[in-house]
GROMACS .gro file of C-alpha atoms in nm:
model
   99
    1LYS     CA    1  -0.027   0.000   0.000
    2PHE     CA    2   0.064   0.376  -0.064
    3GLY     CA    3   0.126   0.457   0.329
    4ASN     CA    4   0.372   0.122   0.352
    5ILE     CA    5   0.592   0.248   0.094
    6TYR     CA    6   0.590   0.590   0.231
    7PHE     CA    7   0.710   0.516   0.578
    8LEU     CA    8   0.936   0.291   0.449
    9ILE     CA    9   1.110   0.563   0.186
   10ILE     CA   10   1.093   0.807   0.459
   11SER     CA   11   1.236   0.538   0.770
   12LEU     CA   12   1.531   0.536   0.503
   13ILE     CA   13   1.586   0.861   0.475
   14MET     CA   14   1.592   0.935   0.825
   15TYR     CA   15   1.847   0.656   0.882
   16LEU     CA   16   2.071   0.779   0.616
   17GLY     CA   17   2.076   1.131   0.825
   18GLU     CA   18   2.171   0.922   1.156
   19VAL     CA   19   2.422   0.717   1.006
   20THR     CA   20   2.612   1.014   0.711
   21PRO     CA   21   2.669   1.333   0.746
   22LEU     CA   22   2.414   1.447   0.486
   23TYR     CA   23   2.197   1.621   0.739
   24VAL     CA   24   2.127   1.643   1.086
   25GLY     CA   25   1.783   1.488   1.167
   26THR     CA   26   1.642   1.550   1.482
   27ILE     CA   27   1.378   1.263   1.474
   28LYS     CA   28   1.509   0.904   1.516
   29ALA     CA   29   1.421   0.602   1.198
   30PHE     CA   30   1.340   0.374   1.474
   31SER     CA   31   1.010   0.595   1.547
   32THR     CA   32   0.890   0.588   1.188
   33VAL     CA   33   0.974   0.237   1.149
   34GLY     CA   34   0.760   0.181   1.426
   35VAL     CA   35   0.472   0.319   1.259
   36LEU     CA   36   0.487   0.132   0.989
   37LEU     CA   37   0.561  -0.164   1.195
   38MET     CA   38   0.228  -0.071   1.330
   39MET     CA   39   0.012   0.043   0.994
   40MET     CA   40   0.139  -0.360   0.855
   41ALA     CA   41  -0.008  -0.503   1.202
   42VAL     CA   42  -0.276  -0.374   1.192
   43SER     CA   43  -0.338  -0.381   0.819
   44ALA     CA   44  -0.247  -0.784   0.880
   45THR     CA   45  -0.513  -0.846   1.150
   46MET     CA   46  -0.764  -0.727   0.951
   47ALA     CA   47  -0.706  -0.906   0.674
   48GLY     CA   48  -0.675  -1.204   0.860
   49LEU     CA   49  -1.022  -1.129   1.019
   50ASP     CA   50  -1.181  -1.083   0.695
   51ASP     CA   51  -1.063  -1.453   0.579
   52LEU     CA   52  -1.216  -1.600   0.896
   53LYS     CA   53  -1.533  -1.482   0.857
   54ARG     CA   54  -1.555  -1.549   0.456
   55HIS     CA   55  -1.398  -1.887   0.562
   56GLU     CA   56  -1.679  -1.902   0.794
   57ASN     CA   57  -1.932  -1.792   0.587
   58ASP     CA   58  -1.814  -2.073   0.344
   59ARG     CA   59  -1.868  -2.374   0.561
   60GLU     CA   60  -2.221  -2.268   0.651
   61ILE     CA   61  -2.283  -2.195   0.286
   62ASN     CA   62  -2.138  -2.584   0.251
   63GLU     CA   63  -2.321  -2.763   0.513
   64THR     CA   64  -2.642  -2.590   0.490
   65SER     CA   65  -2.728  -2.545   0.115
   66LYS     CA   66  -2.823  -2.871  -0.083
   67ALA     CA   67  -2.715  -2.951  -0.435
   68TYR     CA   68  -2.924  -3.192  -0.656
   69GLN     CA   69  -2.754  -3.453  -0.871
   70TRP     CA   70  -2.873  -3.666  -1.129
   71VAL     CA   71  -2.761  -4.043  -1.055
   72ASP     CA   72  -2.895  -4.329  -1.254
   73LYS     CA   73  -3.177  -4.176  -1.398
   74LYS     CA   74  -3.285  -4.095  -1.045
   75VAL     CA   75  -3.226  -3.716  -0.826
   76GLN     CA   76  -3.020  -3.708  -0.537
   77GLU     CA   77  -2.979  -3.484  -0.274
   78LYS     CA   78  -2.640  -3.405  -0.103
   79LYS     CA   79  -2.459  -3.118   0.044
   80TRP     CA   80  -2.253  -2.897  -0.190
   81GLU     CA   81  -1.929  -2.996   0.051
   82ASP     CA   82  -1.985  -3.340  -0.093
   83VAL     CA   83  -2.006  -3.264  -0.504
   84ASN     CA   84  -1.695  -3.369  -0.679
   85GLU     CA   85  -1.605  -3.302  -0.991
   86GLY     CA   86  -1.781  -3.504  -1.272
   87ASP     CA   87  -2.056  -3.455  -1.056
   88VAL     CA   88  -2.399  -3.363  -1.306
   89LEU     CA   89  -2.642  -3.129  -1.099
   90ILE     CA   90  -2.921  -3.010  -1.147
   91ILE     CA   91  -2.948  -2.614  -1.155
   92LYS     CA   92  -3.268  -2.443  -1.090
   93GLN     CA   93  -3.350  -2.080  -1.248
   94ASP     CA   94  -3.217  -1.806  -1.028
   95GLN     CA   95  -3.000  -2.076  -0.786
   96GLU     CA   96  -2.736  -1.952  -0.590
   97ILE     CA   97  -2.387  -2.223  -0.636
   98PRO     CA   98  -2.105  -2.153  -0.405
   99ALA     CA   99  -1.792  -2.135  -0.563
   0.00000   0.00000   0.00000
């Protein structure tokens, strides 16, 4: 993300000011790196929570939704989690299909 790149570049510039005589900086680079790490930790936590919620929703849909399969001239009902590749399914108009 742009914010992460910005703080990384600022941290590098500030670090150069600490270790070289190019300029005198009053703020230490570790303070900017701390903000960068905090932003990355918050972003990672939010992404992890989104993934967890998506996983729970997928599990709920797979366990509760029913699929209808054509087997030996008969219609059988099964859960979406039990559908395999090559199964011939009966799909009705406007029926939602979990991917």
